[in-house]
Amino acid sequence: MLWATVSVVALGFLIALEIAARHYGLPGPMTNQAKEVILAPKSGPLLYAGMALMMVVLTWRERLIAAGIAVGIDVIFFLVRWAVDAKMMFGNGALWVTLGYAVIAVTRRTGRERVLLLKGVGLGLLLVAGRKTGDTWLLITSKTRPTVLDQYVAIADHALGNPSWVVGRIVEATGPIGDHILDYVYIQLAVAAVIVALYQLRNVAAERRFPSHHLVRTFLMIGLLGPGIYMIFPVVGPIFAYGSDGTHWAVADLWPNTPPPLNVPHQMPFDEITPRNCMPSLHTAWATAIFIHSRKGPRILQFFGAFWLISTLGATLGFGYHYGTDIITGVVFTLTIEAALRSQERGWDRSGIQLVAYGAAVFTALLVSFRYLPMEMAENPWVFGPLLILAMASVIYGYIRTTKRWEPKTTPARQPEPQPELV
């Protein structure tokens, strides 16, 4: 019943976004996904990552066959596109294989095996659909929010020392090597999430069931709730509001060399193209979720999660996509969602309710302060700067302290009592 309800709600959500996109004369997520069955996909690695998620329910023999078929189909598509001089991109084969297993689940499997395979297919397609729905959400934010609040968060960022301006200059100093590394990390965030998720789901094929909680749940929930905040608090980012990418819509061409002056902030009009996707930083939120879920893996996976989080922070700030305030709210946003999902998994109790309520309260207080107290924050940086960091740290501490109590207690093995030596 739960999976059926989720499927119906997801389908209704996709249809609603499709209608909204059509209202603005553009194809919606369902149309864009259907096109990728034949046309060049937007992201080949994402389609293969979705197929990898689906394959957690298969045996190793089935995985090798599926991967071989996907690569074979992509080779055929590659040759045809090369012959007709069409846009080159791989990934169609992965989508074909994923859809093929959906047909196999309905026609060739029964009972629990059918449900398990459909869950695997659904998990892979949800990851891919999440990217498409995100693109449509960004379109809606740009069309329905003609004014943005960048001046408010830019002024509030003075309390944090204008981190986007500082990191932007550091990234510029690293040259093309640092730029390319951070750009790859920023773009391939979903692939990194799949790597961690594959470790968490490594025993699904043997146990014939999914774990009650894993990274994909948090990843999708962040993507579902985040765009709603974009509509409430529309912000385009320093590279657009204070940089050359904003063209004549920008306040001035200040980023990353000159921090914005301390003037009373106002709402400012902006174009109908640039997404209002800064508050909170969902890239930070997703990277934080990857970091959290990598903590229980082997040492190399822990280093991987830490590297991806640090690099994502460097990219979001260094490319001028986000302010420091976006980063703080993104971390609080993730910890609150993760606490809610873990509480739902284990059963709600007082500690879970308190943690989620506290995280939601801090998140709301941050948004309110950025909107109504930016000048006070900028004029008193040695007061409000530490307060902002302390607010985020308190949520982190509360999450660690509470979830540590939720971990099952492990009793140490009894040591054998020494036996008297025979004489």
Short mmCIF file of C-alpha atoms in Angstrom, two decimals:
data_model
loop_
_atom_site.label_atom_id
_atom_site.label_comp_id
_atom_site.label_asym_id
_atom_site.label_seq_id
_atom_site.Cartn_x
_atom_site.Cartn_y
_atom_site.Cartn_z
CA MET A 1 0.00 0.00 0.00
CA LEU A 2 2.83 2.42 0.85
CA TRP A 3 4.66 1.85 -2.43
CA ALA A 4 1.39 2.08 -4.39
CA THR A 5 0.56 5.38 -2.67
CA VAL A 6 4.03 6.77 -3.34
CA SER A 7 3.78 5.75 -7.00
CA VAL A 8 0.40 7.43 -7.44
CA VAL A 9 1.58 10.63 -5.73
CA ALA A 10 4.78 10.69 -7.82
CA LEU A 11 2.80 10.21 -11.03
CA GLY A 12 0.39 12.99 -10.09
CA PHE A 13 3.32 15.27 -9.25
CA LEU A 14 4.96 14.60 -12.63
CA ILE A 15 1.70 15.26 -14.48
CA ALA A 16 1.25 18.55 -12.60
CA LEU A 17 4.79 19.66 -13.51
CA GLU A 18 4.21 18.62 -17.11
CA ILE A 19 1.09 20.80 -17.27
CA ALA A 20 2.93 23.71 -15.63
CA ALA A 21 5.81 23.48 -18.11
CA ARG A 22 3.39 23.29 -21.04
CA HIS A 23 1.75 26.45 -19.73
CA TYR A 24 5.05 28.25 -20.38
CA GLY A 25 5.46 26.67 -23.80
CA LEU A 26 8.17 24.17 -22.85
CA PRO A 27 8.22 20.37 -22.53
CA GLY A 28 7.87 18.98 -19.03
CA PRO A 29 9.78 16.21 -17.22
CA MET A 30 7.78 13.35 -18.72
CA THR A 31 8.26 14.59 -22.28
CA ASN A 32 11.97 15.20 -21.76
CA GLN A 33 12.42 11.73 -20.32
CA ALA A 34 10.49 10.10 -23.16
CA LYS A 35 12.70 11.89 -25.70
CA GLU A 36 15.80 10.27 -24.22
CA VAL A 37 14.62 6.84 -25.32
CA ILE A 38 15.75 7.85 -28.84
CA LEU A 39 17.36 11.29 -28.74
CA ALA A 40 20.70 12.16 -27.12
CA PRO A 41 20.30 12.24 -23.31
CA LYS A 42 21.22 15.28 -21.28
CA SER A 43 23.36 13.22 -18.88
CA GLY A 44 24.63 9.78 -19.81
CA PRO A 45 26.37 9.15 -16.46
CA LEU A 46 23.09 9.82 -14.65
CA LEU A 47 21.24 7.21 -16.74
CA TYR A 48 23.92 4.63 -16.04
CA ALA A 49 23.83 5.56 -12.36
CA GLY A 50 20.06 4.95 -12.39
CA MET A 51 20.61 1.57 -14.06
CA ALA A 52 23.21 0.70 -11.42
CA LEU A 53 20.64 1.40 -8.71
CA MET A 54 18.15 -0.84 -10.47
CA MET A 55 20.69 -3.65 -10.72
CA VAL A 56 21.07 -4.00 -6.94
CA VAL A 57 18.13 -6.46 -7.09
CA LEU A 58 19.79 -8.63 -9.79
CA THR A 59 22.28 -11.46 -9.55
CA TRP A 60 25.82 -10.90 -10.76
CA ARG A 61 25.12 -12.86 -13.94
CA GLU A 62 22.05 -10.73 -14.66
CA ARG A 63 24.04 -7.57 -13.96
CA LEU A 64 26.75 -8.51 -16.46
CA ILE A 65 24.16 -9.32 -19.11
CA ALA A 66 22.27 -6.07 -18.46
CA ALA A 67 25.46 -3.98 -18.59
CA GLY A 68 26.54 -5.70 -21.81
CA ILE A 69 23.18 -5.06 -23.46
CA ALA A 70 23.23 -1.38 -22.38
CA VAL A 71 26.73 -0.84 -23.79
CA GLY A 72 25.80 -2.67 -27.01
CA ILE A 73 22.74 -0.46 -27.53
CA ASP A 74 24.82 2.65 -26.87
CA VAL A 75 27.42 1.55 -29.44
CA ILE A 76 24.66 1.22 -32.06
CA PHE A 77 23.27 4.66 -31.17
CA PHE A 78 26.78 6.10 -31.30
CA LEU A 79 27.43 4.75 -34.79
CA VAL A 80 24.08 6.02 -36.09
CA ARG A 81 24.59 9.50 -34.60
CA TRP A 82 28.11 9.63 -35.96
CA ALA A 83 26.84 8.67 -39.42
CA VAL A 84 24.14 11.37 -39.48
CA ASP A 85 26.29 13.95 -37.62
CA ALA A 86 23.84 14.23 -34.72
CA LYS A 87 24.53 15.31 -31.15
CA MET A 88 26.74 12.75 -29.40
CA MET A 89 25.89 11.42 -25.94
CA PHE A 90 25.63 7.95 -24.42
CA GLY A 91 23.03 6.65 -21.97
CA ASN A 92 20.15 5.44 -24.15
CA GLY A 93 21.20 1.85 -23.58
CA ALA A 94 20.97 2.22 -19.80
CA LEU A 95 17.46 3.67 -20.09
CA TRP A 96 16.38 0.89 -22.45
CA VAL A 97 17.64 -1.79 -20.06
CA THR A 98 15.90 -0.16 -17.07
CA LEU A 99 12.60 0.07 -18.95
CA GLY A 100 13.09 -3.49 -20.20
CA TYR A 101 13.32 -4.81 -16.67
CA ALA A 102 10.08 -3.01 -15.84
CA VAL A 103 8.43 -5.05 -18.61
CA ILE A 104 10.10 -8.24 -17.33
CA ALA A 105 8.83 -7.55 -13.80
CA VAL A 106 5.24 -7.24 -15.03
CA THR A 107 5.27 -10.13 -17.52
CA ARG A 108 7.79 -12.66 -16.17
CA ARG A 109 7.91 -12.25 -12.40
CA THR A 110 5.30 -12.87 -9.71
CA GLY A 111 4.77 -12.26 -6.01
CA ARG A 112 7.63 -10.84 -3.95
CA GLU A 113 10.11 -11.15 -6.84
CA ARG A 114 7.94 -8.90 -9.00
CA VAL A 115 7.62 -6.33 -6.21
CA LEU A 116 11.37 -6.39 -5.54
CA LEU A 117 12.26 -5.88 -9.21
CA LEU A 118 9.69 -3.10 -9.58
CA LYS A 119 11.19 -1.39 -6.53
CA GLY A 120 14.61 -1.56 -8.14
CA VAL A 121 13.31 -0.17 -11.43
CA GLY A 122 11.40 2.54 -9.58
CA LEU A 123 14.50 3.52 -7.62
CA GLY A 124 16.55 3.93 -10.79
CA LEU A 125 13.84 5.84 -12.64
CA LEU A 126 13.20 8.10 -9.63
CA LEU A 127 16.82 9.21 -9.66
CA VAL A 128 16.55 10.08 -13.36
CA ALA A 129 13.11 11.66 -13.00
CA GLY A 130 14.38 13.74 -10.08
CA ARG A 131 16.80 15.50 -12.46
CA LYS A 132 13.99 16.21 -14.94
CA THR A 133 11.57 17.50 -12.31
CA GLY A 134 14.34 19.68 -10.90
CA ASP A 135 14.85 21.30 -14.30
CA THR A 136 11.11 22.00 -14.55
CA TRP A 137 11.02 23.43 -11.02
CA LEU A 138 13.84 25.80 -11.92
CA LEU A 139 11.88 26.94 -14.94
CA ILE A 140 8.84 27.61 -12.76
CA THR A 141 10.88 29.65 -10.26
CA SER A 142 12.25 31.87 -13.02
CA LYS A 143 8.82 32.45 -14.54
CA THR A 144 6.78 32.99 -11.36
CA ARG A 145 9.24 35.00 -9.23
CA PRO A 146 10.04 38.22 -11.15
CA THR A 147 11.92 39.75 -8.19
CA VAL A 148 14.74 38.25 -6.12
CA LEU A 149 16.13 38.79 -2.61
CA ASP A 150 19.85 38.68 -3.40
CA GLN A 151 20.55 42.06 -1.84
CA TYR A 152 19.25 40.81 1.51
CA VAL A 153 21.42 37.68 1.68
CA ALA A 154 24.44 39.51 0.20
CA ILE A 155 24.25 42.11 2.98
CA ALA A 156 23.69 39.39 5.60
CA ASP A 157 26.76 37.60 4.22
CA HIS A 158 28.93 40.44 5.57
CA ALA A 159 28.45 38.83 8.99
CA LEU A 160 30.25 35.74 7.64
CA GLY A 161 33.02 37.65 5.92
CA ASN A 162 31.58 37.38 2.38
CA PRO A 163 32.75 33.77 1.85
CA SER A 164 31.63 33.58 -1.79
CA TRP A 165 33.89 36.51 -2.67
CA VAL A 166 36.81 35.01 -0.73
CA VAL A 167 36.50 31.49 -2.17
CA GLY A 168 35.83 32.90 -5.63
CA ARG A 169 39.23 34.59 -5.62
CA ILE A 170 40.87 31.40 -4.32
CA VAL A 171 39.33 29.31 -7.13
CA GLU A 172 40.46 31.88 -9.70
CA ALA A 173 43.99 31.63 -8.30
CA THR A 174 44.04 27.82 -8.74
CA GLY A 175 43.68 28.22 -12.49
CA PRO A 176 42.07 25.74 -14.91
CA ILE A 177 43.02 22.61 -12.92
CA GLY A 178 41.09 23.58 -9.80
CA ASP A 179 38.28 24.93 -11.93
CA HIS A 180 37.86 21.67 -13.86
CA ILE A 181 38.01 19.47 -10.76
CA LEU A 182 35.39 21.50 -8.90
CA ASP A 183 33.21 21.72 -12.00
CA TYR A 184 33.23 17.92 -12.38
CA VAL A 185 32.41 17.43 -8.69
CA TYR A 186 29.56 19.94 -8.93
CA ILE A 187 28.01 18.38 -12.03
CA GLN A 188 28.36 14.70 -11.06
CA LEU A 189 26.83 14.98 -7.59
CA ALA A 190 24.11 12.41 -8.35
CA VAL A 191 26.73 9.90 -9.50
CA ALA A 192 28.58 10.33 -6.20
CA ALA A 193 25.33 9.69 -4.35
CA VAL A 194 24.83 6.46 -6.30
CA ILE A 195 28.31 5.25 -5.33
CA VAL A 196 27.45 5.60 -1.63
CA ALA A 197 23.96 4.17 -2.17
CA LEU A 198 25.36 1.12 -3.97
CA TYR A 199 27.44 0.33 -0.90
CA GLN A 200 24.37 0.65 1.33
CA LEU A 201 22.29 -1.53 -1.01
CA ARG A 202 25.00 -4.14 -1.67
CA ASN A 203 23.09 -6.92 0.12
CA VAL A 204 19.68 -6.39 -1.50
CA ALA A 205 20.15 -9.18 -4.07
CA ALA A 206 21.11 -11.70 -1.37
CA GLU A 207 18.55 -10.67 1.27
CA ARG A 208 15.79 -9.99 -1.32
CA ARG A 209 14.73 -6.81 0.48
CA PHE A 210 15.74 -3.16 0.72
CA PRO A 211 17.06 -1.64 3.96
CA SER A 212 14.56 0.53 5.80
CA HIS A 213 16.65 3.68 5.28
CA HIS A 214 19.31 4.61 2.75
CA LEU A 215 20.79 7.64 1.00
CA VAL A 216 18.41 7.65 -1.97
CA ARG A 217 15.45 8.38 0.34
CA THR A 218 17.16 11.46 1.76
CA PHE A 219 18.41 12.52 -1.66
CA LEU A 220 14.93 12.43 -3.19
CA MET A 221 13.27 14.13 -0.21
CA ILE A 222 15.76 17.01 -0.39
CA GLY A 223 14.96 17.43 -4.08
CA LEU A 224 11.22 17.32 -3.40
CA LEU A 225 11.12 19.88 -0.57
CA GLY A 226 13.93 22.23 -1.59
CA PRO A 227 12.27 23.88 -4.61
CA GLY A 228 9.36 24.88 -2.41
CA ILE A 229 11.75 27.07 -0.42
CA TYR A 230 13.00 28.57 -3.68
CA MET A 231 9.48 29.87 -4.26
CA ILE A 232 9.35 31.42 -0.78
CA PHE A 233 12.87 32.89 -0.82
CA PRO A 234 13.95 33.46 -4.47
CA VAL A 235 17.68 34.15 -4.89
CA VAL A 236 19.78 33.84 -8.06
CA GLY A 237 23.32 33.91 -6.62
CA PRO A 238 26.29 36.33 -6.58
CA ILE A 239 27.59 35.46 -10.07
CA PHE A 240 24.27 36.69 -11.47
CA ALA A 241 23.19 39.42 -9.04
CA TYR A 242 26.69 40.90 -8.59
CA GLY A 243 28.67 39.45 -11.49
CA SER A 244 29.10 39.55 -15.22
CA ASP A 245 26.70 36.65 -15.81
CA GLY A 246 23.82 38.86 -14.70
CA THR A 247 24.39 41.27 -17.62
CA HIS A 248 22.29 44.43 -17.22
CA TRP A 249 20.13 42.81 -14.51
CA ALA A 250 23.04 42.73 -12.03
CA VAL A 251 23.45 45.39 -9.35
CA ALA A 252 27.03 45.87 -10.54
CA ASP A 253 29.95 43.75 -11.73
CA LEU A 254 31.47 43.19 -8.28
CA TRP A 255 31.97 39.43 -7.89
CA PRO A 256 34.49 38.13 -6.82
CA ASN A 257 36.80 41.12 -6.38
CA THR A 258 34.68 43.70 -4.52
CA PRO A 259 32.17 42.82 -1.77
CA PRO A 260 28.80 44.57 -2.11
CA PRO A 261 28.53 47.92 -0.28
CA LEU A 262 26.47 48.21 2.91
CA ASN A 263 23.35 49.80 1.46
CA VAL A 264 19.78 49.17 2.59
CA PRO A 265 18.67 46.09 0.60
CA HIS A 266 15.65 45.96 -1.68
CA GLN A 267 13.93 43.38 -3.81
CA MET A 268 15.31 43.58 -7.32
CA PRO A 269 13.77 42.50 -10.65
CA PHE A 270 15.55 39.82 -12.63
CA ASP A 271 15.16 38.01 -15.95
CA GLU A 272 12.77 35.10 -16.62
CA ILE A 273 15.57 32.67 -17.44
CA THR A 274 17.90 32.44 -14.43
CA PRO A 275 16.67 29.92 -11.80
CA ARG A 276 15.97 31.24 -8.29
CA ASN A 277 17.71 28.21 -6.80
CA CYS A 278 20.03 29.44 -4.06
CA MET A 279 18.18 29.42 -0.75
CA PRO A 280 18.95 26.87 0.58
CA SER A 281 21.90 25.45 -1.34
CA LEU A 282 20.63 22.01 -2.38
CA HIS A 283 24.05 21.03 -3.69
CA THR A 284 25.34 21.59 -0.16
CA ALA A 285 22.34 19.70 1.22
CA TRP A 286 22.94 16.70 -1.05
CA ALA A 287 26.69 16.69 -0.41
CA THR A 288 25.98 16.79 3.34
CA ALA A 289 23.68 13.78 2.95
CA ILE A 290 26.43 11.93 1.05
CA PHE A 291 28.87 12.76 3.85
CA ILE A 292 26.47 11.55 6.57
CA HIS A 293 25.71 8.24 4.85
CA SER A 294 29.34 7.55 4.02
CA ARG A 295 30.31 7.60 7.72
CA LYS A 296 29.35 3.93 8.23
CA GLY A 297 31.25 2.71 5.21
CA PRO A 298 34.87 1.61 4.87
CA ARG A 299 37.66 4.15 5.26
CA ILE A 300 37.92 4.86 1.54
CA LEU A 301 34.18 5.63 1.33
CA GLN A 302 34.48 7.98 4.31
CA PHE A 303 37.30 9.86 2.58
CA PHE A 304 35.20 9.95 -0.59
CA GLY A 305 32.24 11.49 1.25
CA ALA A 306 34.43 14.08 2.96
CA PHE A 307 36.16 14.98 -0.30
CA TRP A 308 32.84 15.41 -2.11
CA LEU A 309 31.43 17.63 0.63
CA ILE A 310 34.50 19.89 0.79
CA SER A 311 34.78 20.10 -2.99
CA THR A 312 31.08 20.87 -3.36
CA LEU A 313 31.36 23.69 -0.84
CA GLY A 314 34.32 25.03 -2.78
CA ALA A 315 32.40 24.84 -6.06
CA THR A 316 29.16 26.38 -4.81
CA LEU A 317 30.99 29.34 -3.30
CA GLY A 318 33.91 29.55 -5.69
CA PHE A 319 31.80 29.61 -8.85
CA GLY A 320 29.55 32.30 -7.40
CA TYR A 321 26.46 30.09 -7.35
CA HIS A 322 25.74 30.59 -3.63
CA TYR A 323 26.24 32.87 -0.65
CA GLY A 324 27.54 31.71 2.71
CA THR A 325 24.04 31.98 4.17
CA ASP A 326 22.83 29.43 1.59
CA ILE A 327 25.44 26.96 2.84
CA ILE A 328 24.39 27.26 6.48
CA THR A 329 20.71 26.79 5.69
CA GLY A 330 21.54 23.86 3.39
CA VAL A 331 23.27 21.97 6.20
CA VAL A 332 20.42 22.62 8.66
CA PHE A 333 17.90 21.63 5.97
CA THR A 334 19.58 18.25 5.39
CA LEU A 335 20.01 17.34 9.05
CA THR A 336 16.35 18.11 9.73
CA ILE A 337 15.18 15.93 6.81
CA GLU A 338 17.56 13.12 7.74
CA ALA A 339 16.34 13.23 11.35
CA ALA A 340 12.72 13.07 10.19
CA LEU A 341 13.35 10.10 7.88
CA ARG A 342 15.27 8.20 10.55
CA SER A 343 12.54 8.93 13.09
CA GLN A 344 9.94 7.62 10.65
CA GLU A 345 12.04 4.49 10.13
CA ARG A 346 12.49 3.64 13.80
CA GLY A 347 9.21 5.03 15.10
CA TRP A 348 8.63 8.55 16.34
CA ASP A 349 9.57 9.25 19.94
CA ARG A 350 10.23 12.33 22.03
CA SER A 351 13.88 12.69 21.01
CA GLY A 352 13.05 12.44 17.31
CA ILE A 353 10.22 14.95 17.50
CA GLN A 354 12.38 17.41 19.46
CA LEU A 355 15.27 17.11 17.00
CA VAL A 356 13.09 17.66 13.93
CA ALA A 357 11.20 20.53 15.57
CA TYR A 358 14.44 22.20 16.63
CA GLY A 359 15.96 21.86 13.16
CA ALA A 360 12.82 23.29 11.55
CA ALA A 361 12.78 26.18 14.04
CA VAL A 362 16.44 27.05 13.37
CA PHE A 363 15.88 26.85 9.62
CA THR A 364 12.87 29.18 9.84
CA ALA A 365 14.74 31.60 12.12
CA LEU A 366 17.61 31.76 9.64
CA LEU A 367 15.32 32.65 6.74
CA VAL A 368 13.50 35.28 8.79
CA SER A 369 16.75 36.87 9.98
CA PHE A 370 18.19 37.01 6.45
CA ARG A 371 15.03 38.73 5.24
CA TYR A 372 14.40 41.20 8.06
CA LEU A 373 17.74 41.71 9.86
CA PRO A 374 20.42 41.86 7.14
CA MET A 375 21.66 45.37 7.99
CA GLU A 376 21.90 44.59 11.70
CA MET A 377 23.83 41.42 10.86
CA ALA A 378 26.23 43.25 8.56
CA GLU A 379 26.86 46.09 11.01
CA ASN A 380 27.58 43.68 13.89
CA PRO A 381 29.55 40.84 12.26
CA TRP A 382 31.34 39.81 15.46
CA VAL A 383 27.94 39.16 17.05
CA PHE A 384 25.86 37.71 14.26
CA GLY A 385 28.64 35.80 12.49
CA PRO A 386 29.34 33.54 15.49
CA LEU A 387 25.59 33.30 16.14
CA LEU A 388 24.97 31.94 12.64
CA ILE A 389 27.77 29.39 12.98
CA LEU A 390 26.54 28.49 16.46
CA ALA A 391 22.99 27.95 15.19
CA MET A 392 24.24 25.51 12.54
CA ALA A 393 26.61 23.82 15.00
CA SER A 394 23.81 23.35 17.52
CA VAL A 395 21.75 21.42 14.95
CA ILE A 396 24.80 19.33 14.03
CA TYR A 397 25.49 18.60 17.71
CA GLY A 398 21.84 17.76 18.37
CA TYR A 399 21.75 15.39 15.41
CA ILE A 400 24.95 13.57 16.39
CA ARG A 401 23.95 13.34 20.06
CA THR A 402 20.43 12.09 19.33
CA THR A 403 21.23 9.62 16.57
CA LYS A 404 24.09 8.17 18.61
CA ARG A 405 21.53 7.16 21.24
CA TRP A 406 19.47 5.52 18.49
CA GLU A 407 22.29 3.18 17.50
CA PRO A 408 21.85 -0.38 18.74
CA LYS A 409 23.91 -1.13 21.80
CA THR A 410 26.66 -3.67 21.20
CA THR A 411 27.76 -5.70 24.19
CA PRO A 412 31.44 -6.66 24.23
CA ALA A 413 32.20 -10.35 23.91
CA ARG A 414 32.85 -12.07 27.22
CA GLN A 415 36.44 -12.99 27.76
CA PRO A 416 36.96 -16.65 28.73
CA GLU A 417 37.89 -17.06 32.35
CA PRO A 418 41.47 -18.27 32.89
CA GLN A 419 41.64 -21.96 33.74
CA PRO A 420 43.97 -23.24 36.48
CA GLU A 421 47.10 -24.82 35.03
CA LEU A 422 47.31 -28.57 35.55
CA VAL A 423 50.29 -29.70 37.59
#
